[in-house]
């Protein structure tokens, strides 16, 4: 008989993919259907994120609620980056938690469910040759890991301590997985890694030499692949070859995440980001010149330890120059296992809030400017969902949400749409 799984996914695209892997692995041995109702679940899993402090603090109160509401005999598991970071501390603090499986140990999920008290958190575990079972949330999009872990040591970031050293997944495995996904109806592939354009530096098999640009070329040769997206590239590794491939390969979606973090070169140095303000601006300028309709998104951290008011102005200056299409903005959050938590001149919350507000306000102006320009243009949209109100929803090639009136015939197809109106975050249009 099928069991019921309640799974909550926090954090980044890597976690969303790990959740798909968890579901696939569980179903190898026992059929599970997903439920949104906690009280119905036989198995409850939280796939956690530890990048900022708040969600971690929330974890234990949430676990307490889950424990009260769950039906008798239901199991509770904690997966993801906070599992890697806190390990058996989680079970010590919340003894009703049945198992803990870290972000680098997803392949161990089935055994963990069967054995109460399991803690699998080895960050050196190599899953690059592990053949995960198939499962994807979307009929049309297939998310594929191309690397695990991170080889950087940005001083604010806990990820290298939770996801471990970087390993590049053999290209043949990636291509096989994409072929399988395409054969079962996927048209878009979404390549995932902490620093995707660093791909190829850390193969277990030292004879393999494929780099990210070459990987993109190989993937685009697969006939059924209509659209390729990836996240996140690192600004440091945006060489000309990569940007030129991004610009000229028609299958690559013209949306790119270029995580700035901070605009000031001294602050970037303290963050150990490996690039300067000028390099960042130069890369974005090259991208915008070669791909005029590109959408550039970014991550910004305000109030990193020691960032002066004047240095913060460099972040606003980069925003003015690049005019990002989307900004994920964060107040610096001190994390365990990171050097920045011990740096002098930690910045007070009131200052951080003021800076964040300025980032948000400036970004709104840029968003409105970009979106207004799109009215009247024709975009190529991949439709993926029929809404109850009769609208069909999809993403344009440069990854903007687009709604049209239509039917399920549009689903899974890439269709030309003329934009009729724009809000700050989405477009409406008509199929042409
Ligand atoms: N504080 C605030 N934001 C952080 N990020 C990573 N670590 C921290 C931290 N300690 C942000 C970065 C990163 C994104 C995924 O999360 O901007 O790119
Ligand atoms: Fe964290 Fe930096 Fe690695 Fe990104 S590149 S995961 S910010 S250490």
XYZ file of C-alpha atoms and ligand atoms in Angstrom:
458
model
C 0.000 0.000 0.000
C 1.144 3.513 -0.776
C 2.358 5.632 2.145
C 2.006 9.382 2.445
C 4.917 11.788 2.434
C 4.845 15.392 3.622
C 8.026 17.149 2.516
C 8.882 20.811 3.024
C 11.714 22.287 0.963
C 13.512 25.453 2.071
C 16.319 27.335 0.355
C 17.875 27.106 -3.070
C 17.432 25.231 -6.370
C 19.913 22.598 -5.166
C 17.531 21.743 -2.340
C 14.587 21.573 -4.722
C 16.543 19.021 -6.742
C 17.608 17.120 -3.616
C 13.924 16.838 -2.703
C 13.259 15.291 -6.124
C 16.073 12.814 -5.464
C 14.691 12.026 -1.993
C 11.252 11.270 -3.471
C 12.786 9.117 -6.216
C 14.952 7.162 -3.777
C 12.097 6.517 -1.343
C 9.899 5.215 -4.147
C 12.482 2.628 -5.168
C 11.454 0.530 -2.154
C 8.068 1.768 -1.037
C 5.448 3.694 -2.962
C 4.842 7.175 -1.514
C 2.252 9.718 -2.574
C 2.773 13.314 -1.486
C 0.393 15.079 0.860
C 0.123 18.726 1.920
C -1.708 17.673 5.098
C 0.746 16.980 7.874
C -1.756 14.977 9.925
C -2.143 12.429 7.076
C 1.571 11.798 6.562
C 3.405 8.559 7.420
C 6.701 10.298 6.783
C 7.485 13.977 7.415
C 10.686 15.510 6.052
C 12.074 19.042 6.267
C 14.769 19.723 3.675
C 16.541 22.586 5.406
C 18.699 25.582 4.448
C 21.377 27.073 6.704
C 22.558 30.047 4.699
C 20.898 32.536 7.039
C 20.169 32.387 10.740
C 16.395 32.893 10.782
C 15.234 29.676 9.072
C 17.598 27.664 11.295
C 16.134 29.250 14.428
C 12.662 28.419 13.112
C 13.531 24.751 12.563
C 13.134 23.581 16.154
C 9.838 25.365 16.735
C 8.563 23.903 13.481
C 9.722 20.411 14.456
C 7.851 20.783 17.759
C 4.636 21.633 15.898
C 5.135 18.713 13.511
C 5.640 16.348 16.442
C 2.403 17.477 18.091
C 0.322 17.236 14.934
C 1.699 14.051 13.362
C -0.328 10.870 13.424
C 0.785 8.030 15.721
C 3.687 6.115 14.214
C 4.590 8.781 11.656
C 8.324 9.416 11.280
C 10.072 12.794 11.158
C 13.348 13.383 9.299
C 15.592 16.418 8.886
C 17.584 16.682 5.642
C 19.658 19.360 3.888
C 22.287 21.862 4.978
C 21.170 22.306 8.588
C 21.210 18.526 8.936
C 24.839 18.535 7.707
C 25.741 21.373 10.043
C 24.008 20.305 13.279
C 23.995 16.515 12.827
C 23.136 14.570 15.976
C 22.588 17.812 17.895
C 19.197 17.837 16.186
C 18.216 14.513 17.754
C 19.644 15.568 21.121
C 17.511 18.696 21.097
C 14.439 17.082 19.523
C 14.555 13.354 20.423
C 11.380 12.611 18.489
C 13.285 13.249 15.234
C 13.815 9.811 13.675
C 16.715 10.540 11.301
C 19.076 13.218 10.031
C 20.443 13.106 6.463
C 22.843 15.806 5.249
C 22.867 17.643 1.929
C 25.678 15.438 0.671
C 24.061 12.120 1.708
C 20.752 12.020 -0.152
C 21.481 8.540 -1.542
C 21.284 7.219 2.057
C 17.687 8.295 2.639
C 16.028 4.871 2.352
C 18.248 3.242 4.988
C 17.817 6.247 7.244
C 14.025 5.988 7.176
C 14.266 2.334 8.203
C 16.634 2.825 11.125
C 15.625 5.153 13.964
C 18.405 7.454 15.117
C 20.358 7.410 11.832
C 22.621 10.424 11.332
C 24.263 10.513 7.864
C 26.172 13.744 7.431
C 29.530 12.926 5.832
C 30.411 15.976 3.711
C 33.110 13.999 1.895
C 30.575 11.489 0.605
C 30.964 11.233 -3.179
C 27.584 10.800 -4.861
C 28.835 11.815 -8.301
C 28.674 8.259 -9.629
C 25.498 7.360 -7.801
C 22.647 6.566 -10.165
C 19.637 8.313 -8.632
C 16.194 7.071 -9.595
C 14.072 9.304 -11.835
C 11.609 11.821 -10.518
C 10.871 15.413 -11.440
C 8.327 17.944 -10.224
C 7.737 19.391 -13.669
C 6.732 17.549 -16.823
C 8.707 19.908 -19.021
C 11.729 20.919 -16.950
C 14.429 18.586 -15.758
C 16.862 19.774 -13.069
C 20.260 18.124 -13.269
C 23.181 18.447 -10.863
C 26.452 18.981 -12.701
C 28.576 19.428 -9.600
C 28.329 18.965 -5.857
C 29.805 21.185 -3.141
C 31.837 24.377 -3.463
C 35.575 25.016 -3.830
C 35.401 28.660 -2.710
C 35.631 30.024 0.789
C 33.568 33.195 0.781
C 33.962 34.386 4.343
C 30.216 34.832 4.989
C 29.063 31.486 3.634
C 28.378 28.233 5.457
C 27.792 26.192 2.277
C 31.324 24.758 1.870
C 30.927 23.357 5.407
C 27.555 21.779 4.661
C 27.887 20.629 1.060
C 31.585 19.806 1.165
C 34.350 20.072 -1.428
C 33.468 20.572 -5.049
C 33.204 17.517 -7.313
C 32.314 17.683 -11.016
C 29.902 14.981 -12.165
C 31.169 13.005 -15.204
C 29.797 14.605 -18.386
C 28.600 11.271 -19.764
C 26.382 10.769 -16.708
C 24.899 14.235 -17.169
C 24.259 13.631 -20.867
C 22.648 10.237 -20.155
C 20.379 11.755 -17.544
C 19.353 14.542 -19.916
C 18.648 12.054 -22.703
C 16.406 10.070 -20.332
C 14.569 13.241 -19.272
C 14.044 14.330 -22.878
C 12.791 10.861 -23.826
C 10.131 11.207 -21.152
C 8.935 14.633 -22.292
C 11.269 17.269 -20.814
C 12.094 20.176 -23.110
C 14.063 22.380 -20.720
C 17.120 21.363 -18.725
C 18.168 23.291 -15.641
C 21.807 22.642 -14.735
C 22.652 23.002 -11.072
C 25.800 23.564 -9.094
C 27.184 25.989 -6.536
C 29.485 27.433 -9.235
C 28.360 25.902 -12.524
C 30.925 27.673 -14.665
C 33.695 26.164 -12.570
C 32.536 22.792 -13.947
C 35.319 20.418 -14.910
C 37.924 21.412 -12.314
C 37.164 18.542 -9.936
C 36.494 15.271 -11.749
C 37.179 12.088 -9.766
C 38.408 10.654 -13.085
C 41.487 12.788 -13.805
C 41.403 11.950 -17.543
C 38.164 13.853 -18.139
C 38.688 17.439 -19.378
C 35.245 18.845 -20.276
C 34.718 22.432 -19.118
C 31.398 24.243 -18.666
C 31.363 25.842 -22.100
C 32.013 22.455 -23.697
C 29.335 20.850 -21.533
C 26.819 23.436 -22.775
C 27.805 22.635 -26.356
C 27.386 18.897 -25.794
C 23.987 19.323 -24.162
C 22.715 21.578 -26.913
C 23.440 18.827 -29.447
C 20.779 16.614 -27.821
C 17.866 16.954 -30.181
C 14.950 17.087 -27.724
C 16.581 19.787 -25.595
C 14.907 23.053 -26.522
C 16.061 25.270 -23.698
C 19.048 25.211 -21.339
C 19.224 27.142 -18.076
C 21.735 26.996 -15.253
C 22.410 28.356 -11.776
C 24.610 29.718 -10.317
C 27.568 30.873 -12.324
C 30.337 32.699 -10.421
C 31.408 36.126 -11.741
C 35.065 35.138 -11.319
C 34.760 32.327 -13.876
C 32.869 34.339 -16.499
C 35.588 34.238 -19.119
C 35.013 35.519 -22.664
C 34.603 32.015 -24.042
C 31.745 31.304 -21.624
C 29.986 34.633 -22.246
C 30.306 34.192 -26.016
C 28.777 30.702 -25.814
C 25.980 32.069 -23.620
C 25.314 34.785 -26.197
C 25.523 32.728 -29.380
C 23.970 29.371 -28.470
C 20.285 29.704 -29.360
C 19.245 26.959 -26.944
C 20.629 28.791 -23.903
C 17.984 30.815 -22.095
C 18.975 34.472 -22.040
C 18.734 34.891 -18.314
C 21.804 34.803 -16.142
C 22.448 35.072 -12.422
C 25.575 37.108 -11.667
C 25.881 37.213 -7.866
C 27.429 40.548 -6.880
C 27.263 40.287 -3.039
C 28.831 43.756 -2.639
C 29.912 46.567 -4.959
C 33.009 47.745 -3.136
C 36.334 46.126 -3.998
C 37.685 46.239 -0.451
C 34.534 44.604 0.892
C 34.679 41.996 -1.897
C 38.234 41.256 -0.814
C 37.156 40.728 2.797
C 34.404 38.489 1.481
C 37.083 36.562 -0.516
C 35.008 36.765 -3.682
C 38.042 36.877 -5.967
C 36.915 39.762 -8.218
C 36.811 43.551 -8.152
C 33.993 46.013 -8.808
C 35.552 46.755 -12.203
C 35.710 43.084 -13.243
C 32.088 42.608 -12.259
C 30.967 45.673 -14.238
C 33.058 44.638 -17.208
C 31.484 41.161 -17.301
C 27.935 42.513 -17.059
C 28.658 45.074 -19.747
C 29.962 42.366 -22.054
C 26.862 40.250 -21.429
C 24.483 43.179 -22.071
C 26.380 44.191 -25.218
C 26.312 40.703 -26.735
C 22.755 39.902 -25.588
C 20.672 43.094 -25.604
C 17.503 41.395 -24.283
C 19.297 39.459 -21.519
C 17.906 39.479 -18.006
C 20.557 39.680 -15.307
C 19.719 38.736 -11.740
C 21.940 39.023 -8.695
C 22.399 38.430 -4.965
C 23.271 41.377 -2.735
C 24.360 41.264 0.896
C 24.191 44.565 2.781
C 26.086 45.391 5.972
C 28.854 42.848 5.716
C 31.194 43.400 8.720
C 33.208 46.592 8.222
C 31.199 47.881 5.228
C 31.155 51.677 5.670
C 28.332 53.943 4.467
C 30.590 55.117 1.676
C 31.549 51.591 0.640
C 27.895 50.631 0.537
C 27.392 53.356 -2.096
C 29.455 51.197 -4.466
C 26.725 48.548 -4.275
C 24.169 51.171 -5.330
C 26.559 52.384 -8.030
C 26.863 48.870 -9.516
C 23.072 48.591 -9.388
C 22.745 51.916 -11.263
C 25.181 50.744 -13.912
C 23.962 47.163 -14.433
C 20.265 47.810 -13.716
C 19.624 44.252 -12.575
C 16.383 42.681 -13.702
C 16.019 40.773 -10.426
C 17.752 41.194 -7.071
C 17.773 38.761 -4.149
C 18.768 41.004 -1.273
C 19.907 39.954 2.171
C 21.114 41.535 5.371
C 24.411 39.958 6.332
C 23.679 37.139 8.783
C 26.588 35.845 10.915
C 26.943 32.089 10.458
C 28.787 29.471 12.483
C 31.817 27.880 10.799
C 32.522 31.093 8.843
C 35.384 33.597 9.342
C 33.132 36.659 8.917
C 31.267 35.955 12.153
C 34.458 36.833 14.053
C 35.381 39.921 12.025
C 35.469 43.261 13.853
C 32.937 45.995 13.122
C 29.791 43.911 12.845
C 27.084 46.301 11.700
C 23.969 47.126 13.697
C 20.568 46.013 12.489
C 19.180 49.548 12.063
C 21.955 50.420 9.592
C 21.496 47.108 7.771
C 17.748 47.718 7.491
C 18.298 51.209 6.057
C 20.743 49.892 3.468
C 18.461 47.027 2.504
C 15.621 49.496 2.027
C 17.715 51.590 -0.353
C 18.588 48.482 -2.381
C 14.936 47.483 -2.565
C 13.758 50.971 -3.613
C 16.395 51.388 -6.290
C 15.729 47.931 -7.655
C 11.995 48.655 -7.978
C 12.812 51.590 -10.278
C 14.950 49.345 -12.472
C 12.332 46.591 -12.534
C 9.616 49.013 -13.646
C 11.887 50.439 -16.316
C 12.712 46.977 -17.732
C 9.179 45.609 -17.615
C 7.547 48.662 -19.248
C 9.889 48.305 -22.235
C 8.571 44.805 -22.923
C 5.000 45.854 -23.747
C 4.473 45.407 -27.495
C 7.436 43.022 -27.889
C 7.147 39.408 -29.020
C 8.717 36.770 -26.758
C 9.133 33.009 -27.003
C 7.319 31.353 -24.111
C 7.472 27.760 -22.877
C 4.043 27.053 -21.379
C 3.872 24.755 -18.411
C 0.687 25.207 -16.389
C -3.025 25.734 -16.962
C -4.435 27.878 -14.149
C -7.979 27.345 -12.780
C -9.015 30.768 -14.204
C -8.297 29.591 -17.752
C -4.947 31.358 -18.075
C -1.907 29.447 -19.233
C 1.365 30.241 -17.596
C 4.949 29.880 -18.763
C 8.368 31.473 -18.886
C 9.846 33.535 -21.706
C 13.262 32.687 -23.082
C 14.767 35.304 -20.765
C 12.768 33.842 -17.910
C 9.932 36.226 -17.199
C 6.565 34.853 -16.062
C 4.019 35.217 -18.857
C 0.248 34.611 -18.767
C -2.069 34.218 -21.785
C -5.639 33.064 -22.299
C -5.461 29.618 -23.840
C -5.908 25.924 -23.377
C -3.844 22.923 -22.369
C -2.826 22.520 -25.998
C -0.123 25.094 -25.281
C 1.502 23.033 -22.538
C 5.044 21.862 -23.203
C 5.335 24.026 -26.323
C 7.460 27.063 -27.055
C 5.140 29.639 -28.625
C 5.479 33.300 -29.714
C 3.570 35.719 -27.513
C 2.970 39.447 -27.994
C 3.122 41.265 -24.674
C 0.041 43.374 -23.943
C 0.690 44.495 -20.363
C 3.332 44.320 -17.664
C 3.375 44.291 -13.879
C 6.574 44.510 -11.839
C 7.135 40.747 -11.955
C 5.037 39.250 -14.756
C 3.608 39.873 -18.214
C 0.301 39.300 -19.950
C 0.108 38.663 -23.656
C -1.540 37.061 -26.657
C -0.356 34.099 -28.670
C 0.616 35.284 -32.174
N 24.303 36.329 5.204
C 23.477 36.824 4.254
N 23.357 36.286 3.045
C 24.096 35.203 2.756
N 24.190 34.458 1.638
C 25.070 33.467 1.858
N 25.538 33.527 3.122
C 24.955 34.613 3.687
C 25.053 35.218 4.964
N 25.860 34.752 5.904
C 23.493 34.785 0.398
C 24.480 35.093 -0.715
C 24.371 33.916 -1.601
C 22.925 33.527 -1.416
C 22.577 32.140 -1.824
O 22.725 33.680 -0.028
O 24.046 36.259 -1.366
O 24.674 34.196 -2.958
Fe 28.946 30.161 -0.630
Fe 30.751 31.550 -2.040
Fe 30.499 28.878 -2.425
Fe 28.551 30.530 -3.250
S 30.692 30.513 -4.024
S 28.284 28.607 -2.101
S 28.580 32.154 -1.698
S 31.209 29.912 -0.561
